Short mmCIF file of C-alpha atoms and ligand atoms in Angstrom, two decimals:
data_model
loop_
_atom_site.label_atom_id
_atom_site.label_comp_id
_atom_site.label_asym_id
_atom_site.label_seq_id
_atom_site.Cartn_x
_atom_site.Cartn_y
_atom_site.Cartn_z
CA MET A 1 170.71 228.23 69.11
CA ALA A 2 167.07 227.23 68.45
CA SER A 3 167.97 224.06 66.54
CA ASP A 4 169.85 222.74 69.63
CA LYS A 5 166.46 222.14 71.22
CA TRP A 6 165.81 219.29 68.75
CA THR A 7 168.18 216.37 69.10
CA LEU A 8 167.77 212.62 68.91
CA LYS A 9 169.90 209.89 70.40
CA LEU A 10 171.01 207.30 67.85
CA ASN A 11 171.39 203.64 68.77
CA THR A 12 175.17 204.23 68.61
CA GLY A 13 174.83 206.50 71.65
CA LYS A 14 175.59 209.63 69.60
CA VAL A 15 173.27 212.61 70.05
CA ALA A 16 172.43 213.95 66.59
CA PRO A 17 170.66 217.11 65.42
CA ALA A 18 167.04 216.40 64.48
CA PHE A 19 166.98 219.30 62.02
CA GLY A 20 169.16 219.66 58.94
CA LEU A 21 169.53 220.82 55.35
CA GLY A 22 168.55 218.67 52.36
CA THR A 23 170.63 218.98 49.19
CA TRP A 24 168.80 216.99 46.50
CA GLN A 25 168.33 219.18 43.41
CA SER A 26 170.48 221.88 44.99
CA GLU A 27 172.31 222.83 41.85
CA LYS A 28 176.02 223.30 41.53
CA GLY A 29 176.73 227.00 41.70
CA LEU A 30 174.09 227.31 44.45
CA VAL A 31 174.60 224.36 46.78
CA GLY A 32 177.91 225.54 48.25
CA GLN A 33 176.46 228.92 49.11
CA ALA A 34 173.34 227.24 50.55
CA VAL A 35 175.45 225.10 52.90
CA ASP A 36 177.51 228.16 53.86
CA ILE A 37 174.38 230.20 54.70
CA ALA A 38 172.85 227.26 56.54
CA VAL A 39 175.86 226.57 58.76
CA ARG A 40 176.41 230.26 59.52
CA ASN A 41 172.75 230.43 60.57
CA GLY A 42 172.83 227.48 62.94
CA TYR A 43 172.29 224.34 60.82
CA ARG A 44 174.46 221.51 62.13
CA SER A 45 173.28 218.63 59.93
CA ILE A 46 173.59 218.31 56.13
CA ASP A 47 171.99 215.50 54.12
CA CYS A 48 173.99 214.57 51.02
CA ALA A 49 174.15 211.69 48.55
CA TRP A 50 176.52 210.51 45.83
CA LEU A 51 173.59 210.61 43.40
CA TYR A 52 172.94 214.32 43.98
CA ARG A 53 176.22 214.97 42.13
CA ASN A 54 176.98 218.09 44.12
CA GLU A 55 179.08 216.69 46.96
CA ASP A 56 182.31 218.24 45.61
CA GLU A 57 180.89 221.75 45.93
CA ILE A 58 179.57 220.98 49.43
CA GLY A 59 183.04 219.68 50.31
CA ALA A 60 184.69 222.93 49.19
CA THR A 61 182.29 224.90 51.40
CA LEU A 62 182.86 222.65 54.40
CA GLU A 63 186.61 223.06 53.99
CA THR A 64 186.24 226.87 54.03
CA LEU A 65 183.92 226.79 57.05
CA PHE A 66 186.44 224.67 58.98
CA LYS A 67 189.40 226.82 57.90
CA GLU A 68 187.62 230.01 58.94
CA GLY A 69 186.76 228.45 62.29
CA VAL A 70 183.01 228.91 61.81
CA VAL A 71 182.47 225.35 63.00
CA LYS A 72 184.64 222.34 63.83
CA ARG A 73 184.21 219.04 62.01
CA GLU A 74 182.88 217.44 65.19
CA ASP A 75 180.15 220.10 65.45
CA LEU A 76 178.57 218.93 62.19
CA PHE A 77 176.52 215.83 61.42
CA ILE A 78 177.11 214.85 57.79
CA THR A 79 175.03 212.17 56.10
CA SER A 80 175.57 210.64 52.68
CA LYS A 81 174.14 207.66 50.81
CA LEU A 82 175.35 204.61 48.96
CA SER A 83 174.23 204.67 45.35
CA GLY A 84 172.11 201.72 44.16
CA SER A 85 174.78 201.13 41.53
CA HIS A 86 177.24 200.12 44.28
CA HIS A 87 175.34 197.44 46.19
CA ASN A 88 177.82 194.70 45.32
CA ALA A 89 179.81 194.15 48.50
CA GLU A 90 183.11 194.89 46.76
CA ASP A 91 181.79 198.28 45.50
CA VAL A 92 180.40 199.68 48.75
CA GLU A 93 183.68 201.06 50.09
CA GLU A 94 184.55 202.59 46.71
CA CYS A 95 181.33 204.62 46.69
CA CYS A 96 181.83 205.71 50.31
CA ARG A 97 185.44 206.73 49.68
CA ASP A 98 184.42 208.71 46.61
CA THR A 99 181.88 210.62 48.70
CA LEU A 100 184.48 211.24 51.41
CA LYS A 101 186.92 212.54 48.78
CA ASN A 102 184.28 214.88 47.31
CA LEU A 103 183.15 216.13 50.71
CA LYS A 104 186.81 216.44 51.81
CA LEU A 105 186.07 214.55 55.01
CA ASP A 106 187.78 211.71 56.89
CA TYR A 107 184.50 210.22 58.05
CA LEU A 108 180.73 210.50 57.68
CA ASP A 109 178.45 210.71 60.69
CA LEU A 110 175.82 208.62 58.92
CA TYR A 111 175.90 206.57 55.74
CA LEU A 112 172.62 205.27 54.34
CA VAL A 113 171.75 202.62 51.77
CA HIS A 114 169.90 205.05 49.47
CA SER A 115 167.35 202.53 48.26
CA PRO A 116 166.68 198.80 48.76
CA SER A 117 166.79 198.23 44.99
CA ALA A 118 170.06 197.76 43.14
CA LEU A 119 171.25 199.00 39.78
CA LYS A 120 174.08 197.84 37.58
CA LYS A 121 177.29 199.76 38.20
CA GLU A 122 177.16 201.45 34.81
CA ALA A 123 173.84 203.07 35.84
CA LEU A 124 175.75 205.48 38.07
CA PHE A 125 176.31 208.11 35.42
CA ALA A 126 173.06 207.41 33.54
CA PHE A 127 170.87 208.11 36.59
CA PRO A 128 167.98 209.08 36.52
CA ASN A 129 167.75 208.13 32.80
CA LEU A 130 167.80 204.40 33.38
CA THR A 131 167.25 201.69 30.79
CA GLU A 132 165.72 198.31 31.63
CA ASP A 133 169.19 196.83 31.43
CA HIS A 134 170.38 198.99 34.36
CA LYS A 135 167.75 197.71 36.83
CA LEU A 136 168.41 194.79 39.15
CA GLY A 137 165.59 195.33 41.64
CA TYR A 138 165.51 194.23 45.28
CA ASP A 139 166.92 190.94 46.46
CA SER A 140 167.06 190.32 50.22
CA ASP A 141 170.11 188.01 50.06
CA HIS A 142 172.00 190.57 48.00
CA MET A 143 170.97 193.32 50.43
CA ALA A 144 172.26 191.23 53.37
CA LYS A 145 175.70 191.23 51.72
CA THR A 146 175.50 194.95 50.96
CA TRP A 147 174.70 195.54 54.63
CA GLU A 148 177.66 193.43 55.76
CA ALA A 149 179.89 195.67 53.62
CA MET A 150 178.22 198.74 55.18
CA GLU A 151 179.02 197.30 58.63
CA SER A 152 182.68 196.99 57.70
CA LEU A 153 182.77 200.75 56.94
CA VAL A 154 182.05 201.31 60.63
CA SER A 155 184.88 199.07 61.77
CA LYS A 156 187.23 200.80 59.30
CA GLY A 157 186.33 204.18 60.83
CA LEU A 158 184.99 205.61 57.55
CA VAL A 159 181.51 206.14 58.99
CA LYS A 160 180.24 206.55 62.56
CA ALA A 161 176.77 205.12 61.92
CA ILE A 162 174.94 203.30 59.15
CA GLY A 163 171.33 203.31 58.15
CA ILE A 164 168.80 202.71 55.42
CA SER A 165 166.50 204.75 53.24
CA ASN A 166 163.22 203.94 51.51
CA PHE A 167 162.93 200.71 53.52
CA THR A 168 159.51 199.36 54.45
CA ILE A 169 158.77 197.39 57.64
CA THR A 170 158.97 194.16 55.63
CA LYS A 171 162.37 194.94 54.11
CA THR A 172 163.76 196.19 57.43
CA GLU A 173 162.60 193.00 59.16
CA LYS A 174 164.38 190.94 56.51
CA LEU A 175 167.57 192.99 56.95
CA LEU A 176 167.49 192.54 60.72
CA GLU A 177 167.52 188.74 60.31
CA THR A 178 171.22 188.89 59.37
CA ALA A 179 172.36 192.37 60.43
CA LYS A 180 175.02 192.64 63.13
CA ILE A 181 174.45 196.38 63.35
CA VAL A 182 170.87 197.61 63.61
CA PRO A 183 170.38 200.58 61.25
CA ALA A 184 170.57 203.85 63.18
CA VAL A 185 168.16 205.65 60.84
CA ASN A 186 165.58 204.93 58.14
CA GLN A 187 165.15 207.97 55.88
CA VAL A 188 161.78 207.95 54.11
CA GLU A 189 159.21 210.27 52.58
CA CYS A 190 157.28 211.86 55.45
CA HIS A 191 155.20 215.03 55.65
CA PRO A 192 151.85 216.06 57.13
CA TYR A 193 149.95 214.32 54.29
CA PHE A 194 152.04 211.12 54.63
CA GLN A 195 152.84 210.73 58.28
CA GLN A 196 154.14 207.15 58.24
CA LYS A 197 152.68 206.48 61.71
CA LYS A 198 153.01 202.70 61.52
CA LEU A 199 156.57 202.78 60.19
CA LYS A 200 157.46 205.25 62.96
CA LYS A 201 156.02 202.93 65.61
CA TYR A 202 157.89 199.99 64.10
CA CYS A 203 161.18 201.93 63.94
CA ASP A 204 160.71 203.07 67.56
CA SER A 205 160.29 199.43 68.58
CA LYS A 206 163.66 198.58 66.98
CA GLY A 207 165.61 201.64 68.15
CA ILE A 208 165.76 203.08 64.62
CA ILE A 209 165.26 206.84 64.14
CA LEU A 210 162.82 207.73 61.38
CA GLU A 211 164.05 210.61 59.21
CA ALA A 212 161.59 212.64 57.13
CA TYR A 213 162.58 213.50 53.59
CA SER A 214 160.45 215.88 51.51
CA PRO A 215 158.96 217.35 54.73
CA LEU A 216 157.36 220.20 52.76
CA GLY A 217 155.94 217.85 50.14
CA SER A 218 158.86 218.50 47.77
CA PRO A 219 157.21 221.37 45.87
CA GLY A 220 160.26 221.63 43.56
CA ARG A 221 160.26 217.94 42.60
CA PRO A 222 160.81 217.06 38.95
CA GLN A 223 157.86 217.49 36.61
CA PHE A 224 157.58 213.76 35.95
CA VAL A 225 156.72 213.17 39.62
CA ILE A 226 153.94 215.79 39.63
CA ASN A 227 150.37 214.68 39.06
CA PRO A 228 147.84 217.49 38.40
CA ASP A 229 145.55 216.05 41.12
CA ASP A 230 148.26 216.03 43.81
CA PRO A 231 147.19 217.96 46.93
CA VAL A 232 149.50 220.89 47.69
CA ILE A 233 150.70 220.51 51.25
CA LEU A 234 151.90 224.10 51.62
CA GLU A 235 148.35 225.30 50.85
CA ASP A 236 146.68 223.23 53.54
CA HIS A 237 143.89 225.21 55.22
CA THR A 238 144.33 223.70 58.71
CA MET A 239 148.07 224.34 58.69
CA LYS A 240 147.47 227.91 57.48
CA GLN A 241 145.28 228.54 60.55
CA ILE A 242 147.87 227.11 62.94
CA ALA A 243 150.63 229.04 61.15
CA GLU A 244 148.72 232.30 61.57
CA LYS A 245 148.36 231.72 65.31
CA HIS A 246 152.14 231.31 65.63
CA GLY A 247 153.04 234.13 63.23
CA ALA A 248 154.73 231.39 61.20
CA THR A 249 154.58 230.02 57.66
CA VAL A 250 152.97 226.73 56.62
CA GLY A 251 156.45 225.39 55.77
CA GLN A 252 157.54 226.08 59.34
CA ILE A 253 154.49 224.27 60.70
CA CYS A 254 155.29 221.20 58.55
CA ILE A 255 158.84 221.11 59.94
CA SER A 256 157.82 221.87 63.52
CA PHE A 257 155.13 219.18 63.48
CA LEU A 258 157.59 216.49 62.31
CA LEU A 259 160.13 217.58 64.95
CA HIS A 260 157.42 217.32 67.62
CA CYS A 261 156.68 213.77 66.33
CA GLY A 262 160.29 212.78 67.12
CA LEU A 263 161.62 212.62 63.57
CA MET A 264 164.76 213.92 61.91
CA VAL A 265 163.72 216.55 59.37
CA ILE A 266 165.79 217.78 56.41
CA PRO A 267 164.05 220.47 54.30
CA LYS A 268 165.98 221.49 51.19
CA SER A 269 166.46 225.07 50.12
CA THR A 270 169.01 227.09 48.21
CA SER A 271 167.24 230.39 48.97
CA GLU A 272 168.77 232.43 51.81
CA LYS A 273 165.32 233.58 52.88
CA ARG A 274 163.88 230.06 53.08
CA ILE A 275 167.01 228.53 54.65
CA LYS A 276 166.56 231.05 57.49
CA GLU A 277 162.79 230.59 57.55
CA ASN A 278 163.10 226.82 57.86
CA ILE A 279 165.45 226.85 60.85
CA GLY A 280 163.00 229.28 62.47
CA ALA A 281 160.66 226.27 62.77
CA CYS A 282 162.91 225.00 65.57
CA SER A 283 161.69 227.86 67.80
CA ILE A 284 158.00 226.96 67.49
CA THR A 285 156.26 225.03 70.26
CA LEU A 286 153.02 223.39 69.23
CA SER A 287 150.34 222.59 71.81
CA PRO A 288 149.13 218.99 72.30
CA GLU A 289 145.81 220.06 70.72
CA GLU A 290 147.59 221.45 67.65
CA ILE A 291 149.61 218.26 67.31
CA GLN A 292 146.41 216.22 67.51
CA THR A 293 144.80 218.43 64.84
CA LEU A 294 147.84 218.02 62.57
CA GLU A 295 147.78 214.26 63.07
CA GLY A 296 144.26 214.39 61.66
CA ILE A 297 145.25 215.90 58.28
CA ASP A 298 147.19 212.79 57.16
CA LYS A 299 145.94 211.67 53.73
CA ASN A 300 148.23 208.65 53.28
CA PHE A 301 149.40 210.55 50.19
CA ARG A 302 152.74 209.26 48.93
CA ILE A 303 154.39 211.55 46.40
CA PHE A 304 157.29 209.42 45.25
CA SER A 305 157.12 206.24 43.27
CA VAL A 306 160.28 204.17 42.99
CA LEU A 307 159.05 202.22 39.99
CA PHE A 308 161.53 203.96 37.67
CA LEU A 309 164.28 202.15 39.64
CA LEU A 310 162.65 198.73 39.33
CA PRO A 311 162.48 196.21 36.50
CA GLN A 312 159.41 196.44 34.26
CA GLY A 313 156.29 194.87 35.74
CA ALA A 314 157.07 195.88 39.34
CA THR A 315 154.13 197.42 41.18
CA GLU A 316 153.79 200.02 43.94
CA GLU A 317 152.37 197.21 46.08
CA GLN A 318 155.65 195.26 45.78
CA ALA A 319 157.89 198.30 45.97
CA TRP A 320 156.35 199.48 49.24
CA ASP A 321 155.18 196.10 50.63
CA ILE A 322 151.81 197.73 51.18
CA SER A 323 149.75 194.68 52.24
CA ALA A 324 152.57 193.00 54.17
CA ASP A 325 153.31 196.19 56.13
CA GLU A 326 149.61 196.70 56.83
CA ALA A 327 149.32 193.15 58.15
CA TYR A 328 152.43 193.46 60.35
CA SER A 329 151.50 193.77 64.00
CA ILE A 330 153.79 195.71 66.30
P1 NAP B 401 161.32 219.46 50.55
O1 NAP B 401 162.43 219.75 51.45
O2 NAP B 401 160.02 219.03 51.08
O3 NAP B 401 161.04 220.70 49.59
C1 NAP B 401 162.07 221.38 48.95
C2 NAP B 401 161.43 222.38 47.98
O4 NAP B 401 160.66 223.33 48.70
C3 NAP B 401 162.42 223.17 47.17
O5 NAP B 401 161.87 223.37 45.90
C4 NAP B 401 162.54 224.49 47.92
O6 NAP B 401 162.82 225.52 47.01
C5 NAP B 401 161.15 224.66 48.51
N1 NAP B 401 161.16 225.27 49.84
C6 NAP B 401 162.09 225.14 50.82
N2 NAP B 401 161.71 225.77 51.93
C7 NAP B 401 160.49 226.31 51.66
C8 NAP B 401 159.60 227.08 52.42
N3 NAP B 401 159.84 227.42 53.68
N4 NAP B 401 158.43 227.47 51.81
C9 NAP B 401 158.16 227.13 50.54
N5 NAP B 401 158.98 226.39 49.77
C10 NAP B 401 160.14 225.99 50.33
O7 NAP B 401 161.71 218.35 49.46
P2 NAP B 401 162.96 217.46 49.06
O8 NAP B 401 164.10 218.27 48.57
O9 NAP B 401 162.38 216.41 48.18
O10 NAP B 401 163.38 216.70 50.42
C11 NAP B 401 164.31 217.25 51.34
C12 NAP B 401 165.62 216.48 51.33
O11 NAP B 401 165.41 215.11 51.65
C13 NAP B 401 166.30 216.40 49.95
O12 NAP B 401 166.88 217.61 49.57
C14 NAP B 401 167.25 215.26 50.18
O13 NAP B 401 168.36 215.70 50.94
C15 NAP B 401 166.37 214.31 50.97
N6 NAP B 401 165.66 213.33 50.10
C16 NAP B 401 166.03 212.01 50.20
C17 NAP B 401 165.41 211.06 49.40
C18 NAP B 401 165.81 209.62 49.52
O14 NAP B 401 165.46 208.81 48.63
N7 NAP B 401 166.51 209.25 50.56
C19 NAP B 401 164.39 211.43 48.49
C20 NAP B 401 164.02 212.77 48.45
C21 NAP B 401 164.65 213.71 49.26
P3 NAP B 401 164.08 226.57 47.24
O15 NAP B 401 165.32 225.75 47.20
O16 NAP B 401 163.92 227.48 46.09
O17 NAP B 401 163.81 227.21 48.57
#
């Protein structure tokens, strides 16, 4: 299977698939079928989250796939994420257990803190329509306690590995001051126009795998995240030329490039055609010259703001620790 070619060794010792299926905005009524098509076509990793509110349908599909003998539980790598509403240490296990119940699993392969910023518990069902009262923001001492509770999920056997998402270098450094378990993965926005080279180098230095979300530039993202001046990654001229040479699509070049950079990559699709197209990227081999060319198209263009999660007055500079990360020397 082509996707077998792309694996990464986690700091737990486990070898994990580098390629998988994203499920954010995969609607109920479609997401189960998407997971079914994906697994039957060679996907072995599925990225889920409590907040995507579709884990129950994914769970029903997984149950069928196991019953029919299409795959065994141990053949799959299932990730989910702790909602920001459950950062209080006493709430972490509840959120994890709810995900396990919905996915009909005994354990997760990877459980991520979805975001460094916390929300009040009642925000869970309001998300993404948050009021100011829901937002608690980021507090490093609070996060240290959340992480301790994440660590206890490992010792209880509920999860095999734990990690983080949307963490900057600065926030990861702070976490490592008290962490007993080094995060296995940091899942962040990463695509050819936002290559996160410094964060990747930093994560490499700590034994943390960088995982690329929105690898295609999230063309189906909600309207409120789209700015009319945003560059469209899938229309990039340089990638079109490379795609033509390989008889591939631009989407496949995005995925292949990130795999060649040593990242985990989780494109989302609910279309049978594109689910199959995306795994086809695992069969592409890019030349060193092509990789160098693709490295040159980075625009430091971040699509996602997290300000809607943060108390009023927060800035992108604070949210992403832009100056502090820039000043950090690896
Ligand atoms: P993405 O994977 O970059 O793009 C998905 C969009 O592209 C969908 O609208 C999909 O539509 C379309 N698409 C898929 N394959 C395509 C192809 N080959 N050519 C053209 N269009 C294609 O964006 P994403 O969903 O934002 O990110 C991927 C996954 O990362 C998410 O699903 C989620 O699991 C994870 N994520 C995590 C976070 C976090 O905070 N940790 C944030 C964002 C995303 P169809 O479904 O119609 O094919």
